[in-house]
GROMACS .gro file of N, CA, C and O in nm:
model
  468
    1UNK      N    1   0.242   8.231  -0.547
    1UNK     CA    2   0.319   8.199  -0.666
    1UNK      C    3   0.467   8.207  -0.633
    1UNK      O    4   0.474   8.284  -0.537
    2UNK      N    5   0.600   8.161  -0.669
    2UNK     CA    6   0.707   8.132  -0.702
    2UNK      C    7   0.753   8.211  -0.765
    2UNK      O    8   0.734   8.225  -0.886
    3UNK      N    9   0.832   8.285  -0.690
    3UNK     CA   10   0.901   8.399  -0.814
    3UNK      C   11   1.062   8.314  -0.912
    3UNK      O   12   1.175   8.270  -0.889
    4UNK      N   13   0.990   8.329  -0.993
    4UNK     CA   14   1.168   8.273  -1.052
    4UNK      C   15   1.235   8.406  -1.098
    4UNK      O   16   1.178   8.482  -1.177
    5UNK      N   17   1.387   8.436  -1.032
    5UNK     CA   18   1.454   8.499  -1.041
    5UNK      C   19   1.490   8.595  -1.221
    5UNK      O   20   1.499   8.713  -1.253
    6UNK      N   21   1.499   8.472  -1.289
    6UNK     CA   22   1.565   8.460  -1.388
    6UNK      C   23   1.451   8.555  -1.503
    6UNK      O   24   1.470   8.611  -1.611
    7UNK      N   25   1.319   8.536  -1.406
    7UNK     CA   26   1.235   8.562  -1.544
    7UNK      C   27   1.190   8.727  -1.536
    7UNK      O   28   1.185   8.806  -1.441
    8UNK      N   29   1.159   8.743  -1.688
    8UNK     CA   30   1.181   8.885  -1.739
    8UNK      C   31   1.064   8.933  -1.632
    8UNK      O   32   1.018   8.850  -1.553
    9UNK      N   33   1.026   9.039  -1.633
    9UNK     CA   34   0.893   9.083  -1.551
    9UNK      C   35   0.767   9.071  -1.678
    9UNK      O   36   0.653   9.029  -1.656
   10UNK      N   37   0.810   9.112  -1.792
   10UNK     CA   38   0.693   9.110  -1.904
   10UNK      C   39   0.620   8.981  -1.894
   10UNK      O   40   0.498   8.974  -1.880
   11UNK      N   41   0.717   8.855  -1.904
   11UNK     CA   42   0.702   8.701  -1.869
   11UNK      C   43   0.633   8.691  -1.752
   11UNK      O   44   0.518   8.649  -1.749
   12UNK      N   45   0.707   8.735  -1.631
   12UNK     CA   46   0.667   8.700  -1.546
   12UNK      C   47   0.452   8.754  -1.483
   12UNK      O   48   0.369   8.697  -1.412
   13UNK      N   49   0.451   8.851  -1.540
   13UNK     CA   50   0.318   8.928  -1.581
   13UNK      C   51   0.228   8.817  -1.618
   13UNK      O   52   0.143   8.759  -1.551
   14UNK      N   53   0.287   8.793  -1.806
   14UNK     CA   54   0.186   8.717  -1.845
   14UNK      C   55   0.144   8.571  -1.788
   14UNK      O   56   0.041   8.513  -1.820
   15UNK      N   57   0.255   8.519  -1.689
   15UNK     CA   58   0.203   8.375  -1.602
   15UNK      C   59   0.107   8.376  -1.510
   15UNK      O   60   0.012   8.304  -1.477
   16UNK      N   61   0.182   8.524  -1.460
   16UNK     CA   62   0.084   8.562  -1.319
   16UNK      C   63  -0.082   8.612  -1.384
   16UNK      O   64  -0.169   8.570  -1.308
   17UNK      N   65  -0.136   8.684  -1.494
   17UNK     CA   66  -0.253   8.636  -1.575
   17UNK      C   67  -0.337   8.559  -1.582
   17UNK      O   68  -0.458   8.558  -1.561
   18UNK      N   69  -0.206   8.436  -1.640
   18UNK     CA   70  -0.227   8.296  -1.682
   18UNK      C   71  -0.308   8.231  -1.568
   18UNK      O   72  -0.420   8.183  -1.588
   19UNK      N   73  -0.247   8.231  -1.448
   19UNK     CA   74  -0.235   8.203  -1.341
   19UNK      C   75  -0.404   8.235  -1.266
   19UNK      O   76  -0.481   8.164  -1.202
   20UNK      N   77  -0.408   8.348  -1.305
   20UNK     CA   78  -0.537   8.392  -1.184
   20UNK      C   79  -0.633   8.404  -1.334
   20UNK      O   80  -0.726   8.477  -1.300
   21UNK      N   81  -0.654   8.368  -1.481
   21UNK     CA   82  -0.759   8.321  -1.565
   21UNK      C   83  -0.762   8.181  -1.531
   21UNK      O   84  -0.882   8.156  -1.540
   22UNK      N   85  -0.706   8.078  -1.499
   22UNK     CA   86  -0.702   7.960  -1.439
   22UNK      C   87  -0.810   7.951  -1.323
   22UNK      O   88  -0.919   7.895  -1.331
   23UNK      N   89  -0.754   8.023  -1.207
   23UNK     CA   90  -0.822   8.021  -1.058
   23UNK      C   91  -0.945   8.122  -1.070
   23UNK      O   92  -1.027   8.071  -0.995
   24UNK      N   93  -0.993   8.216  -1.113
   24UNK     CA   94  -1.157   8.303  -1.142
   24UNK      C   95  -1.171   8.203  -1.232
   24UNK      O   96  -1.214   8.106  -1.170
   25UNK      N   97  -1.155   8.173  -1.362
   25UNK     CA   98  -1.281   8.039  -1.437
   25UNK      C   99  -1.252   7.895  -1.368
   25UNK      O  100  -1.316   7.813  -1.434
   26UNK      N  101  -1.201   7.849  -1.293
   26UNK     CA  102  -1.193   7.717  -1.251
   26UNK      C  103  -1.177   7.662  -1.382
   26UNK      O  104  -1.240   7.559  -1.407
   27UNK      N  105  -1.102   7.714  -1.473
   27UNK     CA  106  -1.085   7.585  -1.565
   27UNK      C  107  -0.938   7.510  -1.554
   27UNK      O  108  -0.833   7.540  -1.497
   28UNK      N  109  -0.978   7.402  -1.636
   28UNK     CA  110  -0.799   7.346  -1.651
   28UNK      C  111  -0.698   7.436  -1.645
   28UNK      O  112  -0.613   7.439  -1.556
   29UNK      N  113  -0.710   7.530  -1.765
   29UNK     CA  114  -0.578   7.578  -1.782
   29UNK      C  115  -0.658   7.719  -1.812
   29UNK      O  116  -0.777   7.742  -1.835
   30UNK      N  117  -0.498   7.837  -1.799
   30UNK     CA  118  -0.479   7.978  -1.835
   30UNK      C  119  -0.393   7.986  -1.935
   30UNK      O  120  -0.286   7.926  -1.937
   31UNK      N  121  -0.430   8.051  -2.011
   31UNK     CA  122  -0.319   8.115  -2.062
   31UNK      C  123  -0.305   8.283  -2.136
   31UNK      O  124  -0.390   8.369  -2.159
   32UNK      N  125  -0.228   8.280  -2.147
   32UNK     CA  126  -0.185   8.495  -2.190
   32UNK      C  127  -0.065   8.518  -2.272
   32UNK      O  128   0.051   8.528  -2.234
   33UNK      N  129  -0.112   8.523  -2.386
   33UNK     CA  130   0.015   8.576  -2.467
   33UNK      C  131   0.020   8.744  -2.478
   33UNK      O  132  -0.082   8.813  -2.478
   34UNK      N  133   0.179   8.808  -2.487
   34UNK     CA  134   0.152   8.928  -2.555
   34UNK      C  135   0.233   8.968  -2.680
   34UNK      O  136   0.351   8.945  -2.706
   35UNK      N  137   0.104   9.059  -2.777
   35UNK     CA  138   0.148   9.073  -2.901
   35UNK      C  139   0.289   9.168  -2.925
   35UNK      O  140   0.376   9.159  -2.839
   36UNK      N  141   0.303   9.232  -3.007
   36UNK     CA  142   0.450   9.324  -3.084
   36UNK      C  143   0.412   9.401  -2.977
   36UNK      O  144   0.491   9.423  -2.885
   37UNK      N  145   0.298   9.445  -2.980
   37UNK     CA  146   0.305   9.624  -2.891
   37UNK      C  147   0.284   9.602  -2.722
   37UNK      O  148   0.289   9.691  -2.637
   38UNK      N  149   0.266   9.497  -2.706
   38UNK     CA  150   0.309   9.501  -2.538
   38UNK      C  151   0.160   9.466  -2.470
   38UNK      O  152   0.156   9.468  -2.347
   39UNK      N  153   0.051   9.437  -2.533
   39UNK     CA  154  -0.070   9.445  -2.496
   39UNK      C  155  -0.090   9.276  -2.468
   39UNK      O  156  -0.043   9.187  -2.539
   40UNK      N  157  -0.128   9.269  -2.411
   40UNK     CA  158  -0.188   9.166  -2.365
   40UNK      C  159  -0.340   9.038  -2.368
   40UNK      O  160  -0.448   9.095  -2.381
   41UNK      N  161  -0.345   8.927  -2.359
   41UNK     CA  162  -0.481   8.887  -2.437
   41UNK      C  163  -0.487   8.761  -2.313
   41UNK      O  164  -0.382   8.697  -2.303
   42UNK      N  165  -0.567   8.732  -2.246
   42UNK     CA  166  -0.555   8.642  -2.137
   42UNK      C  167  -0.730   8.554  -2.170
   42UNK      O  168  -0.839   8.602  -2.201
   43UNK      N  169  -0.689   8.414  -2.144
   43UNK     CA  170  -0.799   8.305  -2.143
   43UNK      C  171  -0.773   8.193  -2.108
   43UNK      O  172  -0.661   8.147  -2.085
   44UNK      N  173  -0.916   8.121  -2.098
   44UNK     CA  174  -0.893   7.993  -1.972
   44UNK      C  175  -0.976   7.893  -2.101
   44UNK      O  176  -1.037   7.935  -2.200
   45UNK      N  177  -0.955   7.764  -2.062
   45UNK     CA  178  -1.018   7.694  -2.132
   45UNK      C  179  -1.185   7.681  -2.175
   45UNK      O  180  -1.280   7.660  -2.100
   46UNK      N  181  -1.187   7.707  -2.365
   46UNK     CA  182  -1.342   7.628  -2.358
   46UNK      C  183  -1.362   7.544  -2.367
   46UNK      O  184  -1.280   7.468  -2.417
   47UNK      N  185  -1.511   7.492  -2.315
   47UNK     CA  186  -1.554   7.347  -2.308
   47UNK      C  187  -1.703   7.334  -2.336
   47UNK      O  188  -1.771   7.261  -2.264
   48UNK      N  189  -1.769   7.415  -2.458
   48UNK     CA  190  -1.869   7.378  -2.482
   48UNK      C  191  -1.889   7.299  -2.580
   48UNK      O  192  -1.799   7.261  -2.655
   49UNK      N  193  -2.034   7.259  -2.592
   49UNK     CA  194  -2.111   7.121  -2.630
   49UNK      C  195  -2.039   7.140  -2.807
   49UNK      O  196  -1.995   7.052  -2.881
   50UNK      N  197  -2.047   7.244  -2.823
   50UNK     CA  198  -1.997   7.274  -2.973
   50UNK      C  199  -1.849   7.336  -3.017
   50UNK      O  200  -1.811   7.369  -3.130
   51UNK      N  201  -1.796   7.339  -2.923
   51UNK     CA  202  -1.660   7.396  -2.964
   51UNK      C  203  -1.539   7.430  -2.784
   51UNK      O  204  -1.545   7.509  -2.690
   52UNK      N  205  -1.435   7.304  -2.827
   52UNK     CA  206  -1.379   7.290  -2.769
   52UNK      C  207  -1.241   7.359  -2.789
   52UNK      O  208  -1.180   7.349  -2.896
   53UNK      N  209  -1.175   7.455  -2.642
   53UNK     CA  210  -1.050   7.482  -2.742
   53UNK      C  211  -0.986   7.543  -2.600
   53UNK      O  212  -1.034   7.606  -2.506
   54UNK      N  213  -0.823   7.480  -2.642
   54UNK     CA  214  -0.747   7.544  -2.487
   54UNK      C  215  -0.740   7.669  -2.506
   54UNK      O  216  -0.754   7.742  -2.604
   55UNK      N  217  -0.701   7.690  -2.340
   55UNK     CA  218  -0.683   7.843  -2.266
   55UNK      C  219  -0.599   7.906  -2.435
   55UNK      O  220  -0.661   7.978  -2.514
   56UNK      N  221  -0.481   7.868  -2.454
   56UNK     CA  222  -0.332   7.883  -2.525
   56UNK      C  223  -0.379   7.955  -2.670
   56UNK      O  224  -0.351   8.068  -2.711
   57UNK      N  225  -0.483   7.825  -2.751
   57UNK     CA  226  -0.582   7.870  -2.850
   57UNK      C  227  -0.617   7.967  -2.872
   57UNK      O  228  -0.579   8.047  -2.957
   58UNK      N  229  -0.761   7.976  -2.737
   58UNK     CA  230  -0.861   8.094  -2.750
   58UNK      C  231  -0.755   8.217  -2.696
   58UNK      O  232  -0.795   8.329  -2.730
   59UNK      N  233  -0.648   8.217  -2.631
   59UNK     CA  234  -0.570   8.365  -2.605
   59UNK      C  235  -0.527   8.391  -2.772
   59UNK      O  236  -0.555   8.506  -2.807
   60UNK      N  237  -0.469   8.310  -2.875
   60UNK     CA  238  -0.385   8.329  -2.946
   60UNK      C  239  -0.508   8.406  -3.105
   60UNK      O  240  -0.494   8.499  -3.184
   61UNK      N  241  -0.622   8.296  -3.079
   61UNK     CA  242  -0.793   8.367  -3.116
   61UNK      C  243  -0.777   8.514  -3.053
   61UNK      O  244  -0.713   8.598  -3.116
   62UNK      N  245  -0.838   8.548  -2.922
   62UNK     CA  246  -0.830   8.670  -2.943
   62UNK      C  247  -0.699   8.806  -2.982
   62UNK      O  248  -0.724   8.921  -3.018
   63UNK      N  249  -0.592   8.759  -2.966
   63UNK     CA  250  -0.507   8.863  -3.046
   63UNK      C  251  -0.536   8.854  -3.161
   63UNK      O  252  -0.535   8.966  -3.213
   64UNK      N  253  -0.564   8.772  -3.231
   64UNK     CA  254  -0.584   8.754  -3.374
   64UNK      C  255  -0.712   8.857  -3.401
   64UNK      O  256  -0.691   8.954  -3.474
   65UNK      N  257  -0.846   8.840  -3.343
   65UNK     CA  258  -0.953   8.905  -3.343
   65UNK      C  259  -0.900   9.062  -3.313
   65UNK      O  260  -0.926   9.163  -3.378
   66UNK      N  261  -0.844   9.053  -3.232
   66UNK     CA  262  -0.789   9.228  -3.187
   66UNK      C  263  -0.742   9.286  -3.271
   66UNK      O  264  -0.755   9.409  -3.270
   67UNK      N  265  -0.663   9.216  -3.385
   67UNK     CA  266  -0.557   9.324  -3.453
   67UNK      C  267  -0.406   9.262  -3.389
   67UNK      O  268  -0.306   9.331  -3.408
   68UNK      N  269  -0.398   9.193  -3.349
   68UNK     CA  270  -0.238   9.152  -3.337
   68UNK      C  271  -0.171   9.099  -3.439
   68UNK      O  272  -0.237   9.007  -3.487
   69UNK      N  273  -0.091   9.113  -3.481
   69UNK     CA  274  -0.013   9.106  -3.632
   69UNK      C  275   0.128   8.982  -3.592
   69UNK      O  276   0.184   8.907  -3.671
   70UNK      N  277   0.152   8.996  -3.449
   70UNK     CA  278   0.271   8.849  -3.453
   70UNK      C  279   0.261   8.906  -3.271
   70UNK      O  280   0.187   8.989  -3.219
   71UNK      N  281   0.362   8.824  -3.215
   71UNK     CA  282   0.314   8.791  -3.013
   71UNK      C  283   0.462   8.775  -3.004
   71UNK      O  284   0.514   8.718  -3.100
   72UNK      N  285   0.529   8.808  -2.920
   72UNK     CA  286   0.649   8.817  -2.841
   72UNK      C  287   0.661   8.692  -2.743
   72UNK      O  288   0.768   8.632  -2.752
   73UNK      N  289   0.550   8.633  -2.632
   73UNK     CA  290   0.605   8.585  -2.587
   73UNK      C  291   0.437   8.506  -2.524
   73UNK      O  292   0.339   8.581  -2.526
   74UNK      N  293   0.420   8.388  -2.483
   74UNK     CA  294   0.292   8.311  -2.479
   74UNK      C  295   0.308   8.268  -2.339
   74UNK      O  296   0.423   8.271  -2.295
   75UNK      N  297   0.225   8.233  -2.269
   75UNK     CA  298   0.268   8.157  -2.131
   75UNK      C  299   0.096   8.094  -2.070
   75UNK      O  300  -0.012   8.152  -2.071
   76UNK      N  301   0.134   7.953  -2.022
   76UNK     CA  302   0.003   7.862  -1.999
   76UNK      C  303   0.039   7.787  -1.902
   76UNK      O  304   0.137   7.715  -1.891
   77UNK      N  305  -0.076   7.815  -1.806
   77UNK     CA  306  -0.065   7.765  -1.651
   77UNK      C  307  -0.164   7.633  -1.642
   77UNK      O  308  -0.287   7.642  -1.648
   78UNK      N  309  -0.095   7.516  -1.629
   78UNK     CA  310  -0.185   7.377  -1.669
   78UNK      C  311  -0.076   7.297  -1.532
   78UNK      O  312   0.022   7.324  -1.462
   79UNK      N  313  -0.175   7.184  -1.556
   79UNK     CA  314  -0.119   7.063  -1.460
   79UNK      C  315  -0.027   6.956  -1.581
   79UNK      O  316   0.079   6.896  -1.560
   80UNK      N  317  -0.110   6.960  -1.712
   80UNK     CA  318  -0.030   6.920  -1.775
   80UNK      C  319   0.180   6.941  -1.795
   80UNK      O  320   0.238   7.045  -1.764
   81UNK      N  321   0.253   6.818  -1.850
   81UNK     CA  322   0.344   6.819  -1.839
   81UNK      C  323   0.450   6.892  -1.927
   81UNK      O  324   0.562   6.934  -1.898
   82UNK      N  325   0.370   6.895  -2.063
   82UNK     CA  326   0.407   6.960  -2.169
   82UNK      C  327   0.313   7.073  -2.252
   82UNK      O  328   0.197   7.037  -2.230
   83UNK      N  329   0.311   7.182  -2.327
   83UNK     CA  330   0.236   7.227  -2.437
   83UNK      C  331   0.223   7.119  -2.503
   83UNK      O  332   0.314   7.041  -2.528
   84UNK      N  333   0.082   7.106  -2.544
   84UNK     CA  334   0.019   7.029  -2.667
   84UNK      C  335   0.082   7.145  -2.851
   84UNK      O  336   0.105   7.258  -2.895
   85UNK      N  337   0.080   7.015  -2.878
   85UNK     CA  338   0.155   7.063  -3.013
   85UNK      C  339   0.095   7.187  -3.086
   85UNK      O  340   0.152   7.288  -3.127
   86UNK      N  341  -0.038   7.151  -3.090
   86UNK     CA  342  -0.187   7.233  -3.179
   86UNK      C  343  -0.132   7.361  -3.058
   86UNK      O  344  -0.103   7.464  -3.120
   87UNK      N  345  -0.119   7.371  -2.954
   87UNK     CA  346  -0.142   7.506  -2.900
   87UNK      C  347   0.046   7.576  -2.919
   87UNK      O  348   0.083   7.685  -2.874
   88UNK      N  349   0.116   7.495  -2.981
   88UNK     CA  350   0.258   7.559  -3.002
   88UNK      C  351   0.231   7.600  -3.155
   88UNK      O  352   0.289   7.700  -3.195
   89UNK      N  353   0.160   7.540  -3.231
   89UNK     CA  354   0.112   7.561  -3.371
   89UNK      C  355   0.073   7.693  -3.381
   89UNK      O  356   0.137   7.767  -3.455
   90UNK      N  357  -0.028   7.736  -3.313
   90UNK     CA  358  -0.133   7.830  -3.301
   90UNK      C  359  -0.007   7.979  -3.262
   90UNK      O  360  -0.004   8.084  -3.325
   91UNK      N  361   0.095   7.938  -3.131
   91UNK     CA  362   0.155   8.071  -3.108
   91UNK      C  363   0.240   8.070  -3.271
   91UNK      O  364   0.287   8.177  -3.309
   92UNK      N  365   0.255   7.953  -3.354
   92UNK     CA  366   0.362   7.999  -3.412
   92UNK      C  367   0.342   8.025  -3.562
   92UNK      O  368   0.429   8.032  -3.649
   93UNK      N  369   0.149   8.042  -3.580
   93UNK     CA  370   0.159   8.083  -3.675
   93UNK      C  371   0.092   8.244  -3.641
   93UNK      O  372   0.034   8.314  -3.724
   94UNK      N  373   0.113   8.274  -3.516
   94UNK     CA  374   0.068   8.418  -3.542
   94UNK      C  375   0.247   8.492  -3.470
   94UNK      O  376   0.265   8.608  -3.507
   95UNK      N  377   0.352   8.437  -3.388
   95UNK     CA  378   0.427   8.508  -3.367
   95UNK      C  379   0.594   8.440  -3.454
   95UNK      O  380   0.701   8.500  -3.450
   96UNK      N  381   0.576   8.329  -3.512
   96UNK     CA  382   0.679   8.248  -3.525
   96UNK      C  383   0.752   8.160  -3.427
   96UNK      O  384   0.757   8.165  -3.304
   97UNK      N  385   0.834   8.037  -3.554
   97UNK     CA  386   0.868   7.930  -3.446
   97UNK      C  387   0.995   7.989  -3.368
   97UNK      O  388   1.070   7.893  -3.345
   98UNK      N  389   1.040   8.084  -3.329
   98UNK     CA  390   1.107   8.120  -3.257
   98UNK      C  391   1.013   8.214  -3.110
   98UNK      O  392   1.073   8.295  -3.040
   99UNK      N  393   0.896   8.186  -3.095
   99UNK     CA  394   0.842   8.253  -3.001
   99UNK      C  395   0.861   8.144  -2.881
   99UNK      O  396   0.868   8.021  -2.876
  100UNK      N  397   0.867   8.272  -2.767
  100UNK     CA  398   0.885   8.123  -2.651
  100UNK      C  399   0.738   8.158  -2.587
  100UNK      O  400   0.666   8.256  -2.574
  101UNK      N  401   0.739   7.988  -2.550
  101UNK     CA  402   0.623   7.971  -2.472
  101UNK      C  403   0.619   7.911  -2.322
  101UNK      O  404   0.687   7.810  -2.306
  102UNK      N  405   0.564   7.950  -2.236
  102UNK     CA  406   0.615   7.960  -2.127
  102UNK      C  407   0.499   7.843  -2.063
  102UNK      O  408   0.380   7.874  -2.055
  103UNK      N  409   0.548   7.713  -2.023
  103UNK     CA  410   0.479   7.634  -1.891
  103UNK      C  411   0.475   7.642  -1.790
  103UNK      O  412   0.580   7.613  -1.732
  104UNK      N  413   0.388   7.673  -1.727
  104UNK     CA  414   0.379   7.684  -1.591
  104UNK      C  415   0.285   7.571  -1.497
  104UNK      O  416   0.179   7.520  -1.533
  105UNK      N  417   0.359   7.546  -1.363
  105UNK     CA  418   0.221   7.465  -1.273
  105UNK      C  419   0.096   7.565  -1.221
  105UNK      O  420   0.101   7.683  -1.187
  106UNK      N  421   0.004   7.492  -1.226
  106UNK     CA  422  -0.085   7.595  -1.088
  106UNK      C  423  -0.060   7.668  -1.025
  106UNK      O  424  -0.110   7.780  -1.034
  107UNK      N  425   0.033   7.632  -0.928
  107UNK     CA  426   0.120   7.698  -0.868
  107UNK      C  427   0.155   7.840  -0.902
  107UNK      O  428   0.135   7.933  -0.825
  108UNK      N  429   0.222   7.855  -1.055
  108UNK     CA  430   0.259   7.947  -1.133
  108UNK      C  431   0.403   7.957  -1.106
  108UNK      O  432   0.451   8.067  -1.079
  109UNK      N  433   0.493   7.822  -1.113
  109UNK     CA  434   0.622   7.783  -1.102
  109UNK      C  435   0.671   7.772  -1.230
  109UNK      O  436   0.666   7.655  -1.269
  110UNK      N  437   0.725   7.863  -1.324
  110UNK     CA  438   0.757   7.796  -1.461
  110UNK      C  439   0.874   7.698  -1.481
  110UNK      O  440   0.993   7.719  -1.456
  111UNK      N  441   0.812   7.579  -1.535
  111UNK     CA  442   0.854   7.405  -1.562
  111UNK      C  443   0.936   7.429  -1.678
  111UNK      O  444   1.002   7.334  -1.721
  112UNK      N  445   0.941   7.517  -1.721
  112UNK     CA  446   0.992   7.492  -1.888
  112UNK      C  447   0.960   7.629  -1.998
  112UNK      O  448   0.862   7.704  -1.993
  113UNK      N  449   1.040   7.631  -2.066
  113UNK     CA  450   1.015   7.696  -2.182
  113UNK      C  451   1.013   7.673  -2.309
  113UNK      O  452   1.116   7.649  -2.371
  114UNK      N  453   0.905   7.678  -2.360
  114UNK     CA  454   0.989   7.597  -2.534
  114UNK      C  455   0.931   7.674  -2.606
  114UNK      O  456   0.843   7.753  -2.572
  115UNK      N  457   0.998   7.651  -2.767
  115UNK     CA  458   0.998   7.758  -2.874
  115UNK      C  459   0.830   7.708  -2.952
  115UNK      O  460   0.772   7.599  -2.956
  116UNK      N  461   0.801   7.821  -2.997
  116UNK     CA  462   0.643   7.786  -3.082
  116UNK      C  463   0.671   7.660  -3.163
  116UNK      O  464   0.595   7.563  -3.173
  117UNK      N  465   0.815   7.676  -3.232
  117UNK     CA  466   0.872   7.616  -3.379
  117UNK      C  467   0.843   7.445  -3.325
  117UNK      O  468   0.870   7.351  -3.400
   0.00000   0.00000   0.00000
């Protein structure tokens, strides 16, 4: 992985997550948000016959299931070029549109940052 200088270590944590829920499920994508208290919620994409839903989603599902009340900061390791809208939706109705969400490559090079909003 690519260390980027700039990034916080909390951030940099939840990519590196992101990153290796990606590479153990072989799925498309990872992703790991963490809530107010610092805890953490990490998932890779589903793809069953009955219910489809990104890594970004099912992480933002289980804080929700846990008891997380709003998320500090989201981050999703895809080949894709951008966050899909539905998965900026999802961080921003559990942390607000001021939450950042963090893109990353495979790699675990972060491409970008953008706000839930």
């Amino acid at each position: 992985m690519t260390e980027t200088p700039a990034l916080d270590p909390e951030d940099r944590k939840i990519v590196t997550l992101a990153r290796s829920a990606r590479a153990r499920n072989g799925v498309p994508e990872g992703a790991a948000v963490r809530d107010e208290t610092g805890r953490t919620y990490v998932a890779g994409t589903v793809a069953l016959d009955s219910l489809q839903l990104s890594a970004l989603r099912t992480a933002v599902a289980m804080a929700v299931a846990s008891g997380a009340t709003s998320l500090e900061a989201a981050a999703v390791v895809t080949a894709a070029e951008s966050v899909a809208d539905e998965d900026r939706a999802a961080v921003r109705d559990l942390g607000g549109a001021g939450t950042p969400v963090l893109l990353a490559g495979p790699d675990g090079t972060v491409r970008d940052t953008v706000s839930a909003g």
